[in-house]
Coordinates of C-alpha atoms and ligand atoms in Angstrom, one line a residue:
M1 CA 0.0 0.0 0.0
K2 CA 1.6 3.3 -1.2
H3 CA 1.3 6.4 0.9
I4 CA 0.2 9.7 -0.7
A5 CA 0.7 13.2 0.6
I6 CA -1.6 15.9 -0.8
F7 CA -0.3 19.5 -0.7
A8 CA -3.1 22.1 -1.2
S9 CA -3.6 25.7 -0.4
G10 CA -7.3 26.1 -1.2
S11 CA -10.8 24.7 -1.0
G12 CA -9.6 21.2 -1.7
S13 CA -12.2 19.9 -4.1
N14 CA -9.6 17.8 -5.9
A15 CA -8.1 16.7 -2.6
R16 CA -11.6 15.5 -1.6
K17 CA -12.0 13.4 -4.8
I18 CA -8.6 11.9 -4.4
I19 CA -9.2 11.0 -0.7
E20 CA -12.5 9.4 -1.6
H21 CA -11.1 7.5 -4.5
F22 CA -8.4 6.0 -2.4
Q23 CA -10.7 5.0 0.4
D24 CA -11.7 2.0 -1.7
S25 CA -8.3 1.3 -3.3
T26 CA -5.8 -1.4 -2.5
T27 CA -3.1 0.5 -4.3
G28 CA -2.6 3.5 -2.0
R29 CA -4.2 5.8 0.5
V30 CA -3.9 9.4 1.4
A31 CA -1.7 9.4 4.5
L32 CA -1.1 13.1 5.0
V33 CA -2.5 16.5 3.9
V34 CA -0.1 19.5 3.9
S35 CA -1.2 23.1 3.6
N36 CA 0.4 26.5 3.9
K37 CA -2.9 28.2 4.8
K38 CA -4.4 27.7 8.2
D39 CA -8.0 28.4 7.0
A40 CA -7.7 26.3 3.8
G41 CA -10.9 24.2 3.3
V42 CA -8.7 21.2 2.5
L43 CA -7.8 21.0 6.2
D44 CA -11.4 20.5 7.2
I45 CA -11.8 17.8 4.5
A46 CA -8.8 16.0 5.8
A47 CA -10.1 16.2 9.4
A48 CA -13.5 14.8 8.3
H49 CA -11.7 11.8 6.9
Q50 CA -9.4 11.3 9.9
I51 CA -6.3 12.1 7.8
P52 CA -3.4 13.8 9.6
T53 CA -2.6 17.4 8.5
F54 CA 0.5 19.5 8.7
L55 CA 0.4 23.3 8.4
I56 CA 3.7 24.3 6.9
S57 CA 5.4 27.7 7.3
R58 CA 7.5 29.3 4.6
A59 CA 10.6 28.9 6.8
D60 CA 10.0 25.2 7.2
F61 CA 9.4 24.7 3.5
Y62 CA 12.2 26.7 2.1
D63 CA 14.9 26.9 4.9
S64 CA 14.7 24.2 7.6
K65 CA 13.5 21.5 5.3
E66 CA 11.3 20.3 8.2
I67 CA 8.9 18.9 5.6
L68 CA 11.4 16.1 4.7
K69 CA 11.2 14.7 8.3
I70 CA 7.4 14.8 8.2
L71 CA 7.2 13.0 4.8
D72 CA 9.6 10.4 6.1
E73 CA 7.6 10.0 9.3
Y74 CA 4.4 9.2 7.2
R75 CA 6.5 7.1 4.8
I76 CA 5.2 9.1 1.8
D77 CA 5.8 7.6 -1.7
L78 CA 4.1 10.2 -3.8
I79 CA 3.4 13.9 -3.4
V80 CA 0.3 15.2 -5.1
L81 CA 0.0 19.0 -5.6
A82 CA -3.7 20.0 -5.8
G83 CA -3.9 23.7 -5.8
F84 CA -0.7 24.3 -3.9
L85 CA 0.6 27.7 -4.8
W86 CA 4.2 27.7 -3.6
L87 CA 7.0 26.7 -5.9
V88 CA 8.5 23.4 -4.9
P89 CA 12.1 23.9 -3.8
G90 CA 15.0 22.0 -5.4
Y91 CA 15.8 19.8 -2.4
L92 CA 12.3 18.4 -2.4
I93 CA 12.3 17.6 -6.1
Q94 CA 15.6 15.8 -5.6
A95 CA 14.3 13.9 -2.6
F96 CA 11.2 12.8 -4.6
P97 CA 12.4 12.3 -8.2
K98 CA 9.5 11.9 -10.5
K99 CA 7.3 11.5 -7.4
I100 CA 5.8 14.9 -7.3
V101 CA 2.8 15.5 -9.5
N102 CA 0.8 18.6 -10.2
I103 CA -2.4 19.5 -12.0
H104 CA -2.8 22.6 -14.1
P105 CA -6.2 23.8 -15.3
A106 CA -5.3 24.3 -19.0
L107 CA -3.4 22.7 -21.8
L108 CA 0.2 23.3 -21.1
P109 CA 2.5 24.7 -22.4
L110 CA -0.4 27.2 -23.1
F111 CA -1.6 29.4 -20.2
G112 CA 1.0 28.3 -17.7
G113 CA 3.8 29.8 -15.7
K114 CA 4.1 32.3 -12.8
G115 CA 0.8 34.0 -12.0
M116 CA -1.2 31.6 -14.1
Y117 CA -3.5 30.1 -11.5
G118 CA -7.2 29.9 -10.6
G119 CA -9.3 32.5 -12.5
H120 CA -6.3 34.0 -14.2
V121 CA -6.0 30.9 -16.3
H122 CA -9.6 30.8 -17.5
A123 CA -9.7 34.6 -18.1
A124 CA -6.6 34.2 -20.4
V125 CA -8.1 31.2 -22.2
K126 CA -11.3 33.3 -22.8
A127 CA -9.3 36.4 -23.9
A128 CA -7.4 34.3 -26.4
G129 CA -10.6 33.0 -27.9
A130 CA -9.5 29.4 -27.5
K131 CA -11.9 26.7 -28.9
E132 CA -10.8 24.2 -26.3
S133 CA -9.2 24.0 -22.9
G134 CA -8.5 21.1 -20.6
I135 CA -6.2 19.8 -17.9
T136 CA -2.5 18.9 -17.7
I137 CA -1.1 16.5 -15.1
H138 CA 2.6 16.8 -15.0
F139 CA 5.7 16.1 -12.9
A140 CA 6.7 19.1 -10.8
N141 CA 10.1 20.6 -11.3
E142 CA 11.7 23.8 -10.0
H143 CA 9.8 26.0 -12.5
Y144 CA 6.1 26.8 -12.5
D145 CA 4.1 24.4 -14.8
A146 CA 7.2 23.2 -16.7
G147 CA 7.8 19.5 -15.7
D148 CA 7.3 16.6 -18.1
I149 CA 3.6 16.0 -19.0
I150 CA 2.0 12.8 -17.9
F151 CA -1.6 13.2 -19.1
Q152 CA -3.8 15.8 -20.9
T153 CA -7.4 15.8 -21.9
T154 CA -9.6 18.5 -23.4
C155 CA -13.0 20.1 -23.3
T156 CA -14.7 22.0 -26.1
L157 CA -15.5 25.7 -25.4
E158 CA -18.4 27.5 -26.9
E159 CA -18.1 31.1 -28.0
D160 CA -20.2 32.5 -25.2
D161 CA -18.6 30.4 -22.4
T162 CA -17.6 32.8 -19.6
P163 CA -14.4 32.2 -17.6
D164 CA -16.7 30.8 -14.9
I165 CA -18.2 28.3 -17.3
I166 CA -14.7 27.3 -18.6
A167 CA -13.6 26.9 -14.9
R168 CA -16.5 24.5 -14.3
K169 CA -15.8 22.4 -17.4
V170 CA -12.1 22.1 -16.5
L171 CA -12.7 21.3 -12.8
A172 CA -15.1 18.5 -13.8
L173 CA -12.2 17.0 -15.9
E174 CA -9.8 17.4 -13.0
H175 CA -12.2 15.5 -10.6
E176 CA -12.8 12.8 -13.1
H177 CA -9.1 12.1 -14.1
Y178 CA -6.7 13.2 -11.3
P179 CA -7.5 10.3 -8.9
K180 CA -7.2 7.7 -11.8
V181 CA -4.0 9.1 -13.1
I182 CA -2.5 9.1 -9.6
E183 CA -3.6 5.5 -9.1
K184 CA -1.9 4.5 -12.4
M185 CA 1.3 6.4 -11.3
L186 CA 1.3 4.3 -8.1
M187 CA 1.0 1.2 -10.2
R188 CA 3.9 2.5 -12.2
V189 CA 2.0 2.8 -15.4
Y190 CA 3.7 6.2 -15.9
K191 CA 7.4 5.8 -15.2
G192 CA 8.3 9.4 -16.2
Ligands
LIG1 C1 -7.4 23.4 -9.6 O1 -8.0 24.0 -10.6 C2 -6.0 23.0 -10.0 O2 -5.9 22.8 -11.4 C3 -5.2 24.1 -9.6 O3 -5.8 24.6 -8.4 C4 -7.1 24.3 -8.4 C5 -7.4 23.6 -7.1 O4 -8.8 23.5 -6.9 N1 -3.8 23.7 -9.5 P1 -9.4 22.8 -5.6 O5 -8.8 23.4 -4.3 O6 -8.9 21.4 -5.7 O7 -10.8 22.9 -5.7

């Protein structure tokens, strides 16, 4: 049984789907939720599922490397970023080679990079007049949204789709696919 740590800064709707998916899995389970925001919805979701949480400070993430001890304590095999807004530092990438995965709410390399998160992404997709959007699941590296791509899928956009409608279409794809892709990663379908 592999151990997953979810890192999230926000409401945690993806985290919820992943936690629920792995409740019935023999491949892995969510063993830890890490957040950098004390009022993040994801912490309540974790608590409701009796999953331990760790609130991380910037100093512990970037300077003391405290997170390495915590990940070791919970015997974490895979780190899943689900709306985690801090750039992952090099020492952590090196400690978990090809074992840190991120999801981006657009078709990378389009609409990615620093500042491209949340509503900014969907506003940019709308402004570009894109006919489709989608999701990208990729390995994390030391740059925003730049690691090797593992999985992409698309949704069709209508001309009058607002950024909110685009966001809803994309989030539905995330919820459908992220847990399954993570499970395949644990089964070493994606070797990276
Ligand atoms: C998702 O759209 C994901 O692509 C991005 O952050 C958002 C997180 O949403 N990286 P939620 O907190 O899982 O609802």
